[in-house]
CSV table of C-alpha atoms and ligand atoms in Angstrom, one decimal:
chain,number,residue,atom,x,y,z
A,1,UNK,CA,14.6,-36.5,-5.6
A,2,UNK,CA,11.8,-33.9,-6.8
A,3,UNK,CA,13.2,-30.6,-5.9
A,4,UNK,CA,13.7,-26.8,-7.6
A,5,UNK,CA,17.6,-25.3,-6.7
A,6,UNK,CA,18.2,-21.5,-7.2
A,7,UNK,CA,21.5,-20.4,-8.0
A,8,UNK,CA,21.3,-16.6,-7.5
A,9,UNK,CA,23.8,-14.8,-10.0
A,10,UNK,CA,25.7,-12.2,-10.3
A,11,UNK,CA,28.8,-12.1,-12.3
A,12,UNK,CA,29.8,-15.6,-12.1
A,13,UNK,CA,30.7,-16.4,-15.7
A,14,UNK,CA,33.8,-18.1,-14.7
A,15,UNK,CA,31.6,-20.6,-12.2
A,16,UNK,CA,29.1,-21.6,-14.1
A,17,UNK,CA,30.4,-24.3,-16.0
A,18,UNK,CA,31.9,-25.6,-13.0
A,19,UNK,CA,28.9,-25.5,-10.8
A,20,UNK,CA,26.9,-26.9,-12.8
A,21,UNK,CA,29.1,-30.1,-14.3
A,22,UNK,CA,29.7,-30.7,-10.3
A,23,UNK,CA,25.8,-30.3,-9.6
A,24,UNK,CA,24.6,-32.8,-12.7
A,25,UNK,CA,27.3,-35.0,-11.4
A,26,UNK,CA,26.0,-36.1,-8.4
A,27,UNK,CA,23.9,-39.8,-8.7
A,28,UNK,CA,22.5,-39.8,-5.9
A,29,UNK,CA,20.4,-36.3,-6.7
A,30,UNK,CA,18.2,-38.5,-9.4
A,31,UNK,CA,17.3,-36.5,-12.8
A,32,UNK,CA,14.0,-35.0,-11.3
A,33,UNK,CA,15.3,-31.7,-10.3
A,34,UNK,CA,15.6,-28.8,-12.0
A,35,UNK,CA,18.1,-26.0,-11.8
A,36,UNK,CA,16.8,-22.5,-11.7
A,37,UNK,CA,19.2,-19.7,-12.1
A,38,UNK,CA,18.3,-16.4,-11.3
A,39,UNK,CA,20.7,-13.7,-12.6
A,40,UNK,CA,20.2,-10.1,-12.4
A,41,UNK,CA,22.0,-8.6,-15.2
A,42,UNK,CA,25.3,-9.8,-15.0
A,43,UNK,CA,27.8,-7.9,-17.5
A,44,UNK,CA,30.3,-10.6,-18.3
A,45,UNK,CA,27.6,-13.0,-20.0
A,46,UNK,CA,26.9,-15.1,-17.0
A,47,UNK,CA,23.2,-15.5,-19.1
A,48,UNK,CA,25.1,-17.2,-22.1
A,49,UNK,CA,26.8,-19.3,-20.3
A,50,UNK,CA,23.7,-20.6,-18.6
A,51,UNK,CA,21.9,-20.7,-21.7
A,52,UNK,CA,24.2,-23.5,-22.7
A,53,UNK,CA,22.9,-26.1,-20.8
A,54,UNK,CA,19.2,-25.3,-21.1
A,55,UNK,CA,19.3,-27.8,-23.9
A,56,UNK,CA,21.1,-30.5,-22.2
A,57,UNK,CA,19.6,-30.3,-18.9
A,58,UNK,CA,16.7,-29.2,-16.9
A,59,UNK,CA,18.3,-25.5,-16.2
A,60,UNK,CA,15.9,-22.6,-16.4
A,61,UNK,CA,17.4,-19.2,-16.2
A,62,UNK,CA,15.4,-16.1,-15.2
A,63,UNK,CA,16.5,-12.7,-16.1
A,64,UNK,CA,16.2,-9.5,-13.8
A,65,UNK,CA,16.6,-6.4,-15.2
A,66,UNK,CA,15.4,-4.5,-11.5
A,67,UNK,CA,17.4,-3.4,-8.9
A,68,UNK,CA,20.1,-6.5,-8.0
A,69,UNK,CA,19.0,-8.2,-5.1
A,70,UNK,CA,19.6,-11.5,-3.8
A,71,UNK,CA,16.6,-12.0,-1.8
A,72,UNK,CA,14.4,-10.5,-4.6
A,73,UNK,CA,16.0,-13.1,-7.1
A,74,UNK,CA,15.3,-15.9,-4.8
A,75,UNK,CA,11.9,-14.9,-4.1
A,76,UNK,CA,11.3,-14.7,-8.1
A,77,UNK,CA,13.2,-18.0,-8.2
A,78,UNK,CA,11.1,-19.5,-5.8
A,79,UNK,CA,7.6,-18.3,-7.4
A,80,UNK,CA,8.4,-20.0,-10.7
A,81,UNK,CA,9.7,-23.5,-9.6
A,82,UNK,CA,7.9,-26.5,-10.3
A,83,UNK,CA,8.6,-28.1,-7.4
A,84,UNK,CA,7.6,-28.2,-3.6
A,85,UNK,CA,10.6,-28.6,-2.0
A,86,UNK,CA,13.2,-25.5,-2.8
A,87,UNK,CA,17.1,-25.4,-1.9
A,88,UNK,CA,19.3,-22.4,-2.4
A,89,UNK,CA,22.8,-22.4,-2.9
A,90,UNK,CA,25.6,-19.3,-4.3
A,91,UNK,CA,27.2,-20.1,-7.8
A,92,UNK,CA,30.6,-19.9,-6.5
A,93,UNK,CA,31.4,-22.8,-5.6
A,94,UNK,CA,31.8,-22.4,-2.0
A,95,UNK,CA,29.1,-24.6,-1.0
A,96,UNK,CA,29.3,-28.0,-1.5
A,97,UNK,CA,26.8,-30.1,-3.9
A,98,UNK,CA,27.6,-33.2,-2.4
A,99,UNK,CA,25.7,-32.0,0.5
A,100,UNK,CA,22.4,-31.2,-1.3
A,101,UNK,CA,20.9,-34.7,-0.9
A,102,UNK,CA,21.4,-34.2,2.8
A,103,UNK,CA,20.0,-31.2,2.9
A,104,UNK,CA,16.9,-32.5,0.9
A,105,UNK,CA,16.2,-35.4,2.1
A,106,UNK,CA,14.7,-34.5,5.7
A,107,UNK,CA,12.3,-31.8,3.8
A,108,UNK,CA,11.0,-34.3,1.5
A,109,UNK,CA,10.5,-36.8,4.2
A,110,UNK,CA,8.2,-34.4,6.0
A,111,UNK,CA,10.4,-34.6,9.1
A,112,UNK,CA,12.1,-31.0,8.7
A,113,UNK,CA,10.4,-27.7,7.6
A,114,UNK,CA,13.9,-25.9,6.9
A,115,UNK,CA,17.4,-27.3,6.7
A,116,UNK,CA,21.0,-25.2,6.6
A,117,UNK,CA,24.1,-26.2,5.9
A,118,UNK,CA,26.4,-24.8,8.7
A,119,UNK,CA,29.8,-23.9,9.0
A,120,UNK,CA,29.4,-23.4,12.7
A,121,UNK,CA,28.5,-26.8,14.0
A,122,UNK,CA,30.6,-29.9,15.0
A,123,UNK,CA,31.7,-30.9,11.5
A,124,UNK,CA,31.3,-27.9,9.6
A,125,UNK,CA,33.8,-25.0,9.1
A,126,UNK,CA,35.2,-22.5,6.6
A,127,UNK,CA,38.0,-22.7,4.6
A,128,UNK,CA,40.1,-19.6,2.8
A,129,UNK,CA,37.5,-16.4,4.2
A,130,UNK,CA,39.9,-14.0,5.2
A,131,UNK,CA,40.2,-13.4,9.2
A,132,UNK,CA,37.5,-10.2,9.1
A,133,UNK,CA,35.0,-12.3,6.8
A,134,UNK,CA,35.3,-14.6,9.3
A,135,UNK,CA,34.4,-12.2,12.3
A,136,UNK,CA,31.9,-10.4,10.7
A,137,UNK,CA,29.9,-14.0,9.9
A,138,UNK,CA,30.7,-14.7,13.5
A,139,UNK,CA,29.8,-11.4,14.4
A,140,UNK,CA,26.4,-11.4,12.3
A,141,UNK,CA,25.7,-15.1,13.4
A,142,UNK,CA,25.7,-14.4,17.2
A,143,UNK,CA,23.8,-11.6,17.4
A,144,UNK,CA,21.1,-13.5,15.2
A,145,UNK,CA,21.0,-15.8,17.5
A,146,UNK,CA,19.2,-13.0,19.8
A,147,UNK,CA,16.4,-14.1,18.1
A,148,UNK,CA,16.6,-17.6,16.4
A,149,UNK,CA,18.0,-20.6,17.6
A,150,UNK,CA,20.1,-21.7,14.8
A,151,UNK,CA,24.0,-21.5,14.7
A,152,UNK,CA,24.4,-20.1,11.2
A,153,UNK,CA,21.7,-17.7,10.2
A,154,UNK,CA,23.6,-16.6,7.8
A,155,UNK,CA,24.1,-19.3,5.7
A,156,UNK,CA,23.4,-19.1,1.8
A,157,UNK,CA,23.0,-22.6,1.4
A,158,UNK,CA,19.6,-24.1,2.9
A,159,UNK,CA,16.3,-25.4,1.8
A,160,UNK,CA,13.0,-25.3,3.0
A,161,UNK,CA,9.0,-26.1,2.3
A,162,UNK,CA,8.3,-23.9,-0.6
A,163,UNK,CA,5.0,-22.6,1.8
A,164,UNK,CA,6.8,-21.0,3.8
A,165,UNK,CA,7.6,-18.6,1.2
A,166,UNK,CA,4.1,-16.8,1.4
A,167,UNK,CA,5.1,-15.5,4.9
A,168,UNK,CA,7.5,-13.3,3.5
A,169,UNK,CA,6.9,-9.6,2.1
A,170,UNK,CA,7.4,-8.9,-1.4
A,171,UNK,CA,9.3,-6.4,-0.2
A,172,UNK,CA,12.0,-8.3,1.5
A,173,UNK,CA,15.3,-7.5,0.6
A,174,UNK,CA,19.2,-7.6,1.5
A,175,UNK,CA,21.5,-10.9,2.0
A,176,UNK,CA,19.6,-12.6,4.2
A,177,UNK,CA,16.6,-14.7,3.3
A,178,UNK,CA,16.9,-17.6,5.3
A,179,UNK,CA,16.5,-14.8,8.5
A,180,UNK,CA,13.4,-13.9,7.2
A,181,UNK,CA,12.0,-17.6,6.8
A,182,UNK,CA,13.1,-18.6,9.8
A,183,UNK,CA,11.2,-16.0,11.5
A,184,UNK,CA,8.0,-16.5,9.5
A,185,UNK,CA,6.8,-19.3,11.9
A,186,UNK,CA,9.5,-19.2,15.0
A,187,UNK,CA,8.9,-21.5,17.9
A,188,UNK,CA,6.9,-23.9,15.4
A,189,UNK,CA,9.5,-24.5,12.7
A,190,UNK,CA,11.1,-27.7,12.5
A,191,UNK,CA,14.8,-26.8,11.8
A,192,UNK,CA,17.3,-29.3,11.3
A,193,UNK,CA,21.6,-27.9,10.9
A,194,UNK,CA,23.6,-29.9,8.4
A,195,UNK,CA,27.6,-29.4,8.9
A,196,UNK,CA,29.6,-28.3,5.6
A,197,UNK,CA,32.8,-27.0,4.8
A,198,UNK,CA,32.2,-23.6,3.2
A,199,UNK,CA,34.8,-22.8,0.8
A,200,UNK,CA,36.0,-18.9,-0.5
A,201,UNK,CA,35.8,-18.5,-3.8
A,202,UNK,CA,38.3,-19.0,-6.7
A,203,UNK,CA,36.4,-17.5,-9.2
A,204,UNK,CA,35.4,-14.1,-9.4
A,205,UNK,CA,34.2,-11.6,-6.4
A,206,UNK,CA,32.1,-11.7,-3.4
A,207,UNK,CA,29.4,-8.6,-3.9
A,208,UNK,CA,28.7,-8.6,-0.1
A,209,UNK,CA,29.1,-4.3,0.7
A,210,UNK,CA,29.1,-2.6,4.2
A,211,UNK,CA,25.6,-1.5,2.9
A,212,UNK,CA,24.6,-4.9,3.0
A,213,UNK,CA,25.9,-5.7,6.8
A,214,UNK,CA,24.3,-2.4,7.7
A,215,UNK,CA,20.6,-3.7,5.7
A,216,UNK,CA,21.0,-6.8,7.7
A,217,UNK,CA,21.6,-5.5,11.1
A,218,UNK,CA,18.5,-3.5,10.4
A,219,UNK,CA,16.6,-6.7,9.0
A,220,UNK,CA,17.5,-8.0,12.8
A,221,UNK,CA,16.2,-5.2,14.7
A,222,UNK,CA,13.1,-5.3,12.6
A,223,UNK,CA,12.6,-9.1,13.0
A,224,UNK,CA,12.9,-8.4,17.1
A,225,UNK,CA,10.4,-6.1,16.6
A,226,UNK,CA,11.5,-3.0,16.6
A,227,UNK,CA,11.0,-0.2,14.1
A,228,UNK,CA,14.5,1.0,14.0
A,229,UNK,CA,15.0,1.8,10.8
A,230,UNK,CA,17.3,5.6,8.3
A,231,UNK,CA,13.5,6.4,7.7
A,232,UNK,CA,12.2,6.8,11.3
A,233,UNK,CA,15.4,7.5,12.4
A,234,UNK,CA,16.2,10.5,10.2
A,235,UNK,CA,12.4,11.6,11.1
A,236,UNK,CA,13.0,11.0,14.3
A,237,UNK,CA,16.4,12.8,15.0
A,238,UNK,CA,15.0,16.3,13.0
A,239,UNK,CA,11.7,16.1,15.8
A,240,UNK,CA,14.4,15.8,18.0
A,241,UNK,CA,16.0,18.2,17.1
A,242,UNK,CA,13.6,21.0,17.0
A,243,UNK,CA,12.7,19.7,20.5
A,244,UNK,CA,16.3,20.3,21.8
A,245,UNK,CA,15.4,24.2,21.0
A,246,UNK,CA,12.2,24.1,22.8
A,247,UNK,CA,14.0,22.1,25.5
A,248,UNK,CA,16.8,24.3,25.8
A,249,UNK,CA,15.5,27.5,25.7
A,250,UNK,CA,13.2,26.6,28.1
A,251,UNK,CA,15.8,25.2,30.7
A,252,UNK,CA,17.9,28.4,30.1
A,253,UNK,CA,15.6,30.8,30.8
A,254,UNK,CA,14.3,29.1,33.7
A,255,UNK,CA,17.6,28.5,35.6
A,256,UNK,CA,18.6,32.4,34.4
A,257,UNK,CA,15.3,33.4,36.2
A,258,UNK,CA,17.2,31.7,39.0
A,259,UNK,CA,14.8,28.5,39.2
A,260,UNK,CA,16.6,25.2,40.7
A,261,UNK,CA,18.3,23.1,38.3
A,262,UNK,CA,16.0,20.5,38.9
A,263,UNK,CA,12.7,22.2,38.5
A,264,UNK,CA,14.3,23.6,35.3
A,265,UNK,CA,14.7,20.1,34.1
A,266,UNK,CA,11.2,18.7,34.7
A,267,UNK,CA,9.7,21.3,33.3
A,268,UNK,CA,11.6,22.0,29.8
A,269,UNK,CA,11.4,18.1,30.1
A,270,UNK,CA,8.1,17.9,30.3
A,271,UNK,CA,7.6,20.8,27.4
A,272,UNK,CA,9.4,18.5,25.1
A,273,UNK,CA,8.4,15.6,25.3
A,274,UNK,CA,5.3,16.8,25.0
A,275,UNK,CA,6.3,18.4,21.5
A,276,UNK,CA,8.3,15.5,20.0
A,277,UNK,CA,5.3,13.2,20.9
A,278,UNK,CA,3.1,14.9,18.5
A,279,UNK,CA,5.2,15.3,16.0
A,280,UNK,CA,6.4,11.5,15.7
A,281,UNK,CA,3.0,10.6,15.6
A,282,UNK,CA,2.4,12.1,12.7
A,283,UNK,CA,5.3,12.3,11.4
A,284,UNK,CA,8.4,9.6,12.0
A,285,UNK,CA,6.3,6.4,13.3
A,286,UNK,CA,3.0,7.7,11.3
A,287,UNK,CA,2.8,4.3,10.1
A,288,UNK,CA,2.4,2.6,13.3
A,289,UNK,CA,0.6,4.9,14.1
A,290,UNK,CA,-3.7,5.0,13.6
A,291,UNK,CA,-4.1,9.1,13.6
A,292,UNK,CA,-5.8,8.3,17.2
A,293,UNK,CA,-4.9,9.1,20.3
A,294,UNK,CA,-4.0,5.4,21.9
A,295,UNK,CA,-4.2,5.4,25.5
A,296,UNK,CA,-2.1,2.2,26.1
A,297,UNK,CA,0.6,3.9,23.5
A,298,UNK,CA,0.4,7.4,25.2
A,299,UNK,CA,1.5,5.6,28.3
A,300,UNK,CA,4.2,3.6,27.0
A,301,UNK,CA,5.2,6.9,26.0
A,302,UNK,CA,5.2,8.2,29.0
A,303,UNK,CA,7.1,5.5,30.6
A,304,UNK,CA,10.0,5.4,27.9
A,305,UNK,CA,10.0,9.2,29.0
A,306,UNK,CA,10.4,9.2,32.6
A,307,UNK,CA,13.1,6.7,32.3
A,308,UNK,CA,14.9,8.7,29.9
A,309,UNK,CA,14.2,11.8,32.1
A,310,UNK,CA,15.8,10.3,35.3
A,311,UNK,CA,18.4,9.1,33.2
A,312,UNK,CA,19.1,12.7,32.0
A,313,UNK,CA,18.9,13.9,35.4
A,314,UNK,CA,21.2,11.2,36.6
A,315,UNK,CA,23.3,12.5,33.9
A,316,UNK,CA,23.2,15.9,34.3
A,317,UNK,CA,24.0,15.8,38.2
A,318,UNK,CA,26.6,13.6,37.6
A,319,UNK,CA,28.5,16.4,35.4
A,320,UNK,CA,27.6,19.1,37.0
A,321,UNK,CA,28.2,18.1,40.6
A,322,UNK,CA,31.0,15.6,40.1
A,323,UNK,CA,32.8,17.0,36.8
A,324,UNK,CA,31.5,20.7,37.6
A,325,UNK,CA,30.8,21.1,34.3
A,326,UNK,CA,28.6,23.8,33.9
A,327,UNK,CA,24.7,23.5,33.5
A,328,UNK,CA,24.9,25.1,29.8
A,329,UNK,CA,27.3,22.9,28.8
A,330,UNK,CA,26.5,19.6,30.7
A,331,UNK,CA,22.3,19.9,29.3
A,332,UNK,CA,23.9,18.7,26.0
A,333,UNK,CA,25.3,15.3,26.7
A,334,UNK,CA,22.3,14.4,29.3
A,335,UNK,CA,19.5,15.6,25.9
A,336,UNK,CA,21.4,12.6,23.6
A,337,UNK,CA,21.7,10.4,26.3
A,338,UNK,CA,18.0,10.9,26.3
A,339,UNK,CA,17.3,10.8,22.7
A,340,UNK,CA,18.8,7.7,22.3
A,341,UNK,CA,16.7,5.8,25.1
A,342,UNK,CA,13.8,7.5,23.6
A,343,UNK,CA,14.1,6.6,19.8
A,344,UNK,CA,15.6,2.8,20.8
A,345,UNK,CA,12.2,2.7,23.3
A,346,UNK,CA,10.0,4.3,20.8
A,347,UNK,CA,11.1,2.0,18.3
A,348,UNK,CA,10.7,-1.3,20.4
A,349,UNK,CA,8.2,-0.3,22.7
A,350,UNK,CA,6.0,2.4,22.1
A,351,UNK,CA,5.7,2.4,18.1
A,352,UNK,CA,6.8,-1.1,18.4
A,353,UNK,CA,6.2,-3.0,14.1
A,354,UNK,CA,3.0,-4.2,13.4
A,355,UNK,CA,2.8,-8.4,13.8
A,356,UNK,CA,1.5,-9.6,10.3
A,357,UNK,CA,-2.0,-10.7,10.8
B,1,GDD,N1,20.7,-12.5,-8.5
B,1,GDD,C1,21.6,-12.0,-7.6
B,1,GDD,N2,21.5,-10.7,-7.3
B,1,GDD,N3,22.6,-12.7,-7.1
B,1,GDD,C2,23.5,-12.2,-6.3
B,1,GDD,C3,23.4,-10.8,-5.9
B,1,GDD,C4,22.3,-10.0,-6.4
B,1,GDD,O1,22.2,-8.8,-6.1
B,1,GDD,N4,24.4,-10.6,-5.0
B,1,GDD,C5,25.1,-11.7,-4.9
B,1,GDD,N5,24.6,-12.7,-5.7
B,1,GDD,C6,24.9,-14.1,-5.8
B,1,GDD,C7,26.4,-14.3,-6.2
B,1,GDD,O2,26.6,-14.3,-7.6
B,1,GDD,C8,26.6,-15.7,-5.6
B,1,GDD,O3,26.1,-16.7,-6.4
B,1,GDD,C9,25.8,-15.6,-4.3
B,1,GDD,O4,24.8,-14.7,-4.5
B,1,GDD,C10,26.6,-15.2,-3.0
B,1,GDD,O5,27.1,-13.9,-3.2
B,1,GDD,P1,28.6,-13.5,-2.7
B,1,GDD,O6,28.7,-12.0,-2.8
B,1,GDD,O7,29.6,-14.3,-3.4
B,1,GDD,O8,28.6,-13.9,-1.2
B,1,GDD,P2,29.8,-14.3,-0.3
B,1,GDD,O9,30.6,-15.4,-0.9
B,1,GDD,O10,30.6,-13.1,0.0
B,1,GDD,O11,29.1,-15.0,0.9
B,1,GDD,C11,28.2,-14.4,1.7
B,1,GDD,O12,26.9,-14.4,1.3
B,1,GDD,C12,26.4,-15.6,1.1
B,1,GDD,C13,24.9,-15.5,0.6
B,1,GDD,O13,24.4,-16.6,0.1
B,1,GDD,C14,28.3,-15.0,3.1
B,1,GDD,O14,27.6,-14.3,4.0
B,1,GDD,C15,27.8,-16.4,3.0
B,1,GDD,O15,27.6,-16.8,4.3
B,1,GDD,C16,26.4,-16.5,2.3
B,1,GDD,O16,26.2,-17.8,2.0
């Protein structure tokens, strides 16, 4: 079998030797693969240990010194095999290398363009995770399923045409990978699910943070489409900000000049909205945005804002005329109410991320 596997590393001196005596000691791999091991700066000499077998077998071992990432290592990985067909596994152990030729085989044949092994099809499961890792895989595997008809999107262990590979952004980064390559070519991707049983590690630690569950929530809303990400965000809650004071000081002077609540609330609507259109364009979704004034966007704009207007107004009644709250005080929950409909619309629909050409 003519095939390159990465083994991303990090830390996992006390797996090494294991890994790879199980990996070498499979027949019915052949002896035309070749390991790559891609390790980004472990501390407790992961490198030396790899550097052992590099005389006795075909093991190459690539040394980061950037930023760890796993995605980044297997994209480096993946740009200096030798060979077409690329499978990617962890160096823990927990995925078994007696399912490799499995995995392979379909790619090589030409019949498959990506294969996964999967814990969450008839045969396959997970043994040792504790009950949260287990819901948050769960958890993380559903709502990718949103967007990709596969039943573990979140597997590490998968392989794929090494082509595909050019889809993807330098850029890419975070856990998971095999998210991005299965949304490089969507409806037109031959995918094929292999059951494994996953096992947790005995060796070392799992490097998994909240950071990384919060880079791949985003990495889902991004592949949907949307442009939700801390930058536009953060842009977008300041314009929002400053529009709450040209909202609210509008809307109190008007009902003090004894205007009707709802006039009030068109029209310190209308003023910003106005305002916080301007400013995202050239500020929070600048980059989806051409400088131009887009008809077709200035619409959906206005769209995403009259929804988000009734649905303050629904708001807003609702407090004041079933809760009695009063006006001053009710204004606030309807405006983020709003300002969430608006950034989640914005982001999706009106400053929606550009398709790769
Ligand atoms: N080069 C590099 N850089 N390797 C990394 C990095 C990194 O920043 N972070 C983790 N790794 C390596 C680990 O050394 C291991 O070989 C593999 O990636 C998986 O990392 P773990 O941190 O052990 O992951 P896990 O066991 O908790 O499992 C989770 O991630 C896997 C990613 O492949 C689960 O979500 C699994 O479903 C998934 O397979």
């Amino acid at each position: 079998m003519q095939f390159s596997l990465i083994i991303p590393t990090l830390n996992e001196a006390g797996n090494i030797d294991l890994l790879l005596t199980s990996i070498f000691s499979h027949d019915n791999l052949g002896d035309q693969f070749e390991v790559i091991i891609v390790d980004d700066s472990s501390t407790d000499g992961t490198p030396d240990k790899v550097r052992k077998w590099q005389n006795t077998h075909n093991v190459h071992l690539i040394e980061r010194h950037a930023r760890p990432d796993l995605t980044a290592s297997i994209l480096d990985g993946t740009a200096a095999a030798k060979y077409e067909v690329i499978a990617v596994m962890d160096a823990d152990l927990s995925h078994p290398p007696e399912r490799l030729a499995s995995l392979i085989q379909p790619i090589l044949d030409g019949t498959h363009d990506i294969t996964i092994g999967s814990r969450y099809i008839a045969g396959g499961d997970t043994i040792g995770w504790p009950f949260y890792r287990l819901w948050l895989s769960r958890a993380g595997g559903w709502l990718a399923r949103t967007i990709c008809d596969v039943n573990d999107a979140t597997s590490g262990f998968f392989a794929f045409r090494k082509e595909l590979i050019k889809n993807i952004t330098e850029n890419a980064r975070g856990y998971k990978i095999l998210l991005e390559l299965l949304m490089t070519g969507r409806e037109q991707l031959r995918v094929k699910e292999i059951p494994i049983h996953f096992h947790n590690r005995l060796h070392g630690s799992s490097k998994l943070s909240l950071s990384h569950h919060l880079t791949y929530l985003q990495q889902l809303i991004t592949l949907a489409g949307g442009t939700v990400s801390f930058y536009t965000a953060s842009r977008f809650a300041m314009v929002g900000f400053l529009g709450v004071f040209v909202d609210v000081l509008i809307f109190q002077w008007m009902t003090g000049q004894g205007i009707s609540l709802a006039t009030a609330h068109i029209s310190s609507f209308i003023a910003a909205a106005s305002f916080n259109y301007a400013l995202n364009t050239k500020w929070s979704f600048r980059l989806q945005h051409s400088g131009h004034l887009h008809w077709s966007q200035f619409s959906r704009f206005l769209i995403v804002g009259i929804f988000a207007m009734l649905l303050r107004g629904a708001v807003l009644a609702w407090l004041v005329y079933t809760w009695n709250i009063s006006t001053e005080w009710a204004i606030f929950p309807a405006i983020i109410a709003t300002a969430i409909v608006n950034y989640l619309g914005s982001a999706f629909y009106v400053f929606p991320r550009t398709k790769p050409a």
